[in-house]
XYZ file of C-alpha atoms in Angstrom:
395
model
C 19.210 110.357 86.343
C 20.206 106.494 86.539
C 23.115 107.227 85.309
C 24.221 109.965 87.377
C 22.740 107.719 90.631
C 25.379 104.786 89.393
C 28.270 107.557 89.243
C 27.632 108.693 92.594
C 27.578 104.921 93.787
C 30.639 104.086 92.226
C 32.406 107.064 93.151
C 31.355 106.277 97.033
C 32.459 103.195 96.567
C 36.267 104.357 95.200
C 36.038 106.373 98.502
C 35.897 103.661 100.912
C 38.497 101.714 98.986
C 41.054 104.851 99.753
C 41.916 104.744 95.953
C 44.215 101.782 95.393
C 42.136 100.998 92.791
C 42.306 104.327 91.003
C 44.831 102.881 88.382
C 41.852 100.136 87.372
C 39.217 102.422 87.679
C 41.126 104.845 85.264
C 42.059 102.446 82.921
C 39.284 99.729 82.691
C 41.482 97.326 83.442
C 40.424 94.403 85.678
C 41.896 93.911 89.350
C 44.510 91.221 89.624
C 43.188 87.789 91.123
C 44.351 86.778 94.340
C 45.731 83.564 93.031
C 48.019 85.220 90.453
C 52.288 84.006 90.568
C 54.099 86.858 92.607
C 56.887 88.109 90.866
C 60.002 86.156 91.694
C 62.184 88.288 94.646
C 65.455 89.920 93.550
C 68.551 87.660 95.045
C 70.524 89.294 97.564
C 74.447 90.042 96.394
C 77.332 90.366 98.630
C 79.936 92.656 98.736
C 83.650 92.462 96.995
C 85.887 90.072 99.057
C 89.622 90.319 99.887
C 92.582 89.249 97.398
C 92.572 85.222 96.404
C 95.869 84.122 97.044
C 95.834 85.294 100.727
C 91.900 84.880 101.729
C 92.795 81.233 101.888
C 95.120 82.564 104.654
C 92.923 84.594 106.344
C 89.263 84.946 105.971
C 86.723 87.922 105.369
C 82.926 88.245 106.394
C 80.710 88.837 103.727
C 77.200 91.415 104.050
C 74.132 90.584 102.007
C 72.968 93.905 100.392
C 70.173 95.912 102.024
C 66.774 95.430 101.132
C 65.560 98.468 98.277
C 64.155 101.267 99.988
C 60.866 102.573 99.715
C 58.923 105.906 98.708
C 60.711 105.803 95.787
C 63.870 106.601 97.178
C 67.235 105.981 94.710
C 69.528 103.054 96.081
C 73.442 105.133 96.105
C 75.282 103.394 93.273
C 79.137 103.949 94.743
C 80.223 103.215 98.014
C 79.198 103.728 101.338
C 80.766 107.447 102.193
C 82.472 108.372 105.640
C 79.545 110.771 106.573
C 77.213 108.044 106.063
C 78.183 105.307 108.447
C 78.950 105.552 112.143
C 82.139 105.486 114.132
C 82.975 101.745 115.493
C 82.261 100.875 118.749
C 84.968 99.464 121.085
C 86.741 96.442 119.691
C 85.061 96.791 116.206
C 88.531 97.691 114.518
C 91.718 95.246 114.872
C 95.157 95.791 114.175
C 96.734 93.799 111.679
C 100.402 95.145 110.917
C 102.482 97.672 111.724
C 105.634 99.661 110.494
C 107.119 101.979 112.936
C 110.473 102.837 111.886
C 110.237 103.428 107.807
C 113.437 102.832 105.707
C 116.258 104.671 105.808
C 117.509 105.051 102.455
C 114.263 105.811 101.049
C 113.742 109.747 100.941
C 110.226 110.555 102.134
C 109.906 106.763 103.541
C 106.304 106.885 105.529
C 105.660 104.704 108.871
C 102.299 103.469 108.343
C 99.318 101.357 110.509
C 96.712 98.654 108.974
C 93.736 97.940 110.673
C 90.752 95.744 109.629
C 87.231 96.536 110.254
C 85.801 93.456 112.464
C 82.171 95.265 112.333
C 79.121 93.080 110.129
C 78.809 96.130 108.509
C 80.593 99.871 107.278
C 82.444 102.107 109.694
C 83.947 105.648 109.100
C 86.627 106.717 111.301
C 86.418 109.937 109.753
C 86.800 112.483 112.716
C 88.900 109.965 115.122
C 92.108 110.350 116.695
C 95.092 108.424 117.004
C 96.907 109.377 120.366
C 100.027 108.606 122.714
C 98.911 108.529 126.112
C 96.928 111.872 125.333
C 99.745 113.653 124.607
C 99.839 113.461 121.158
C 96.961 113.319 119.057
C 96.514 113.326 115.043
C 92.795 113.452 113.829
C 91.769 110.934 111.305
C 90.565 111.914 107.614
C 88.519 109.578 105.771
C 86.323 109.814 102.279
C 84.782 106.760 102.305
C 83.269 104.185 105.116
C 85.138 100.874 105.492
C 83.394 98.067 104.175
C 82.959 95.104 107.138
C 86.073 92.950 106.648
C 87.860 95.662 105.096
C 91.717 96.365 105.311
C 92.809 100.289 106.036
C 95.493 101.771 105.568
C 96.473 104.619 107.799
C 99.537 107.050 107.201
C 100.494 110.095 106.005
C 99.166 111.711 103.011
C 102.428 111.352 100.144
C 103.775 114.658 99.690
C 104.190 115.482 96.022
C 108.197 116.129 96.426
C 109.312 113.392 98.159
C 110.379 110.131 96.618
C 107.980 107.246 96.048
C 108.312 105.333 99.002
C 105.906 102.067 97.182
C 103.175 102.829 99.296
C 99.874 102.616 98.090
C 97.281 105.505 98.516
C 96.164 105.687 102.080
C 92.707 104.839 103.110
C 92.352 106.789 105.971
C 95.344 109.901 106.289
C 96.447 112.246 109.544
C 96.536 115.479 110.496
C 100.316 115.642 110.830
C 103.180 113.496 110.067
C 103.085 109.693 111.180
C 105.789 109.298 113.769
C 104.697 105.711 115.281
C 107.796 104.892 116.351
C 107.839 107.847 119.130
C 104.819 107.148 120.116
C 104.564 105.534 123.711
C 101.154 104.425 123.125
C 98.497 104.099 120.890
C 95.312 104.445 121.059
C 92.210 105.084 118.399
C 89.714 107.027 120.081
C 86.270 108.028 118.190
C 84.505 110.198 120.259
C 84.563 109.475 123.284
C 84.824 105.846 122.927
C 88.074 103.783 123.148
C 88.426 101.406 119.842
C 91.767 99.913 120.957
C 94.750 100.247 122.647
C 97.753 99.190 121.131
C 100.623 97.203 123.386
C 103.618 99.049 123.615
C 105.465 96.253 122.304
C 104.325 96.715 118.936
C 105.637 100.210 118.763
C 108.829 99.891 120.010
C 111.288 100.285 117.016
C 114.513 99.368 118.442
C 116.370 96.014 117.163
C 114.110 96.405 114.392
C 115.174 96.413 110.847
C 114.042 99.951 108.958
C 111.673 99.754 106.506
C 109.978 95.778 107.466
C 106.354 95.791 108.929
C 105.280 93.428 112.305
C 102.450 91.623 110.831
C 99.947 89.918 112.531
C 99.718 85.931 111.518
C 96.917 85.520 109.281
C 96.782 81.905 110.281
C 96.087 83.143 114.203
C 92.092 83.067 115.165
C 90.649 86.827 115.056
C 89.319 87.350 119.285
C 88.014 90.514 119.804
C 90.150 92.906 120.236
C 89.751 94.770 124.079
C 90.696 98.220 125.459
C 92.383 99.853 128.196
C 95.792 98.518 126.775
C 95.578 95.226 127.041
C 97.106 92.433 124.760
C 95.932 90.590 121.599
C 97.943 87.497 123.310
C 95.881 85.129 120.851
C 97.566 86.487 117.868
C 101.279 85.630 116.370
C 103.349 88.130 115.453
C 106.029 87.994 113.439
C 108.186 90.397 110.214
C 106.570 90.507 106.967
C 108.241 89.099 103.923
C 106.811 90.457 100.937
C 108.092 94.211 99.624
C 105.762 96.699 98.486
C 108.278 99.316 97.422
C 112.235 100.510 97.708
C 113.170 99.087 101.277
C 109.788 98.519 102.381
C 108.657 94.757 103.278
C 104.543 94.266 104.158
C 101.231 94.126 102.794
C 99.182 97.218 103.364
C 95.786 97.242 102.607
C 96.063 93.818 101.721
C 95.735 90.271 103.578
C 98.919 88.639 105.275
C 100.368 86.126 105.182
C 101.300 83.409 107.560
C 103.666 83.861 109.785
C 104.916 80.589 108.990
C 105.136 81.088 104.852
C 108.445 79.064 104.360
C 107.802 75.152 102.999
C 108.443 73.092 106.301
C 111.557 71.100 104.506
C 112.803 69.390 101.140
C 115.640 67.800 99.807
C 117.482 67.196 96.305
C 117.226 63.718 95.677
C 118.722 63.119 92.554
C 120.815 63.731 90.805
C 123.785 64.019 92.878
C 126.003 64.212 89.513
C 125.470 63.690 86.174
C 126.482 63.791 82.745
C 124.076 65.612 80.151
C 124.487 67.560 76.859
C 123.362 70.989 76.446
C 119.819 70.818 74.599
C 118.737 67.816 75.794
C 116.648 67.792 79.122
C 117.746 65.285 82.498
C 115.404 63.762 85.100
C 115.873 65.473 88.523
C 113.746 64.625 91.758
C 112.903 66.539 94.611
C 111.590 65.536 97.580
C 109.554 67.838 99.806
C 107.204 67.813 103.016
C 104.713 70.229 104.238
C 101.683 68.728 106.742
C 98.577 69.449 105.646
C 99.459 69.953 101.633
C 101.837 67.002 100.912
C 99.793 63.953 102.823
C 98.226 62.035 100.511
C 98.799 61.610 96.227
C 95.993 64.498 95.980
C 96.976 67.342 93.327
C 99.265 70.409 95.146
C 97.567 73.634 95.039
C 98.581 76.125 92.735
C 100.789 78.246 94.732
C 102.931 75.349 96.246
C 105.452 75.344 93.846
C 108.992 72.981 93.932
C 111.731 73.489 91.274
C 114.798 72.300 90.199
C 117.973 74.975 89.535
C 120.963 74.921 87.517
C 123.796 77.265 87.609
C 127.707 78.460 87.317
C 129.652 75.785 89.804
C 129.530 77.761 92.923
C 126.325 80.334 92.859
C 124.401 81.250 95.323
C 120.896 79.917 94.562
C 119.026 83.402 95.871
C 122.124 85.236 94.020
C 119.786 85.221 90.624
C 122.288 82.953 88.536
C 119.664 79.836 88.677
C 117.183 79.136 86.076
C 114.765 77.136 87.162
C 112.283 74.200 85.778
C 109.248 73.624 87.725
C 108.899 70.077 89.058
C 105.491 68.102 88.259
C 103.862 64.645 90.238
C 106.294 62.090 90.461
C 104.598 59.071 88.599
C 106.621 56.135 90.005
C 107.951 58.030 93.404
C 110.423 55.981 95.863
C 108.575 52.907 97.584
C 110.251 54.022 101.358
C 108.745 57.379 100.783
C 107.191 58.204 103.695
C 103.705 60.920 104.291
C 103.981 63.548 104.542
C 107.084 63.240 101.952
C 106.071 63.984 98.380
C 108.456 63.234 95.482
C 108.135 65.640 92.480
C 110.250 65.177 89.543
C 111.650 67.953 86.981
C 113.897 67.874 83.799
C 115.989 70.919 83.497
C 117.853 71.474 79.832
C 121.062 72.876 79.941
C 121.863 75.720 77.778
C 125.709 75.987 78.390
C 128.576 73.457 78.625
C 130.588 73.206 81.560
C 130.233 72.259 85.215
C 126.892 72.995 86.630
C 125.371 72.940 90.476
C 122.167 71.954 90.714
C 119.785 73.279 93.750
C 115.963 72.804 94.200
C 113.654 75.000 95.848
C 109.517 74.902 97.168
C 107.336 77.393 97.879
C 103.761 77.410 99.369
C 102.989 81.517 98.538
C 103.218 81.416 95.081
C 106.822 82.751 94.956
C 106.759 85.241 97.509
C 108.877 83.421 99.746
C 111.608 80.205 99.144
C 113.107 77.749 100.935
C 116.254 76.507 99.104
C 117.852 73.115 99.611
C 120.668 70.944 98.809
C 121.384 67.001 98.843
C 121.449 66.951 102.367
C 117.511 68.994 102.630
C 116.972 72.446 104.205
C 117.280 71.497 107.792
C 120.279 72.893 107.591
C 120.602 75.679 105.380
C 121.900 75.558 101.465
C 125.494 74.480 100.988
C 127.255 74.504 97.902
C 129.259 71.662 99.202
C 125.925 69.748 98.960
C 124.883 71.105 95.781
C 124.220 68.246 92.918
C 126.336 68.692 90.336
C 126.347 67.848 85.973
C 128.763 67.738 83.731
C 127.399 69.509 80.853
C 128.474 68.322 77.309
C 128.883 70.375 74.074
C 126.200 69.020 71.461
């Protein structure tokens, strides 16, 4: 009888607790003191951010990942999917480049529209529209969300016949064909909510070369982006350099660049002629200024890049007949050298005799874009008339 009297206390007293202590009371084991180390909390991660060489160009937002969920619910392990984030609301989604006329030597040559998702977190534009003043409208088609800071790429879906045009896969693909370029307007429309309004100006494909995207420049501020057709008038715009594919110049789904990508100037300094021997390397110098990078005896950064050319008397130094020797720090530069003036030095080896122009060139992309000069500098184009020139001995 005692014993069944302390069973019926103890199981009273597992009653009143609601059973959080069933585990202990199963086992034997002891509750946990209230003084015991918590566990240490899991470290928040953040999603995937844009390409290197242009997110010192332009920026992205990062998200710190949600917080588990409970009930024993699974955490998704792939991406966010269209159905399972909301439309953006107005101004969420910027444009950031454009191509409304695509080549035209390129068979099956697609026009094409990036935008950039300005939201703190995913948006699906799966189930918007794209439309021209309401009288044309193409629905949107999208598998997955776009992650905040995201570029997407809009256009039409490749068909399997036509020719590759370069362009990646589409993010985001119409209902029809692309035709941007007779398209009065533009608008993106989710629901019944107005995401943007695109100005006219950006549409408008005459005087335009085929095939090259308007860009927006990555070095302009992001504003929020308004409706009812007005202007971005904060942002720069300007024709993208790089090419993505036969006659096709931008970066979709990608970054872009600035709209001022050239090297502001530089100059061949030396040698202005000289006698050398093939095999054996000669000092040249260039001279170069950009503000903001060249100020200062710090180290370059890795995609500003000068170099010193020789070639055939008389090439054209974008004509591919160059080869080139990258320049390094000048260790004993010119006294009178003025910041923001850097002198770099390089030593080119010939590898045939005869006469020989030399040319120098900088870049601050990494090689996507040039700017060439001559003895007189760049402020004035290249001219072989100013190209140095070596008389190139037989060993």
């Amino acid at each position: 009888m005692r014993q069944l009297a302390w069973f019926l206390v103890a199981m009273s007293a597992f009653a009143c607790d609601g059973g959080d202590n069933l585990a202990s009371w199963h086992s034997g084991a002891r509750p946990v003191q209230a003084d015991a180390s918590p566990e240490t909390p899991p470290t928040p991660g953040t999603l995937a951010q844009p390409n290197v060489a242009q997110a010192a160009l332009e920026a992205s937002p990062s998200l710190a990942d949600p917080a588990p969920p409970g009930g024993g619910e699974t955490v998704p392990d792939g991406p966010p999917t269209a159905s399972s984030a909301p439309w953006p609301l107005a101004g969420e989604f910027a444009i950031s480049e454009i191509l409304p006329r695509p080549s035209d030597s390129v068979a099956g040559a697609r026009a094409w529209l990036e935008l950039v998702n300005r939201a703190d977190a995913p948006r699906s534009l799966d189930g918007c529209e794209l439309s021209s003043g309401g009288a044309v409208s193409l629905s949107l088609s999208a598998a997955d969300a776009a992650e905040a800071g995201a570029y997407v790429l809009v256009a039409t879906a490749g068909a399997a016949t036509a020719a590759d045009d370069g362009l990646p896969a589409p993010d985001v693909t119409v209902d029809g064909e692309l035709k941007l370029g007779a398209f009065d307007s533009l608008e993106l429309r989710c629901g019944s909510t107005e995401i943007f309004a695109l100005p006219d100006a950006l549409l408008d494909p005459s005087g335009r070369e085929a095939g090259v995207a308007l860009q927006r420049d990555a070095a302009s501020p992001w504003e929020p982006v308004t409706v009812a057709g007005s202007s971005p008038a904060a942002a720069t715009w300007c024709d993208a350099l790089p090419t993505y594919g036969p006659g096709g110049r931008g970066t979709p789904g990608e970054p872009n660049l600035a709209c001022d990508a050239d090297v502001d100037w530089c100059r061949l300094m030396y040698p202005a002629l000289v006698t050398a021997k093939v095999g054996v390397s000669f000092l040249g110098r260039i001279e170069v200024a950009e503000p903001g990078i060249t100020d200062g005896k710090g180290a370059l950064p890795a995609d500003f890049v000068c170099q010193l050319g020789l070639a055939p008397d008389g090439a054209d130094p974008e004509g591919g007949e160059f080869i080139w020797t990258s320049a390094d720090a000048d260790p004993a530069p010119p006294a009178n050298l003025a910041s923001p003036r850097r002198s770099l030095i390089a030593r080119p080896t010939p590898t045939e005799a005869g006469i020989a122009d030399l040319a120098a060139r900088c870049t601050k992309t990494g090689g996507v874009t040039w700017l060439y000069c001559d003895l007189d500098g760049s402020q004035n184009g290249y001219s072989t008339a100013q190209a140095g020139h070596a008389l190139i001995l037989a060993p």
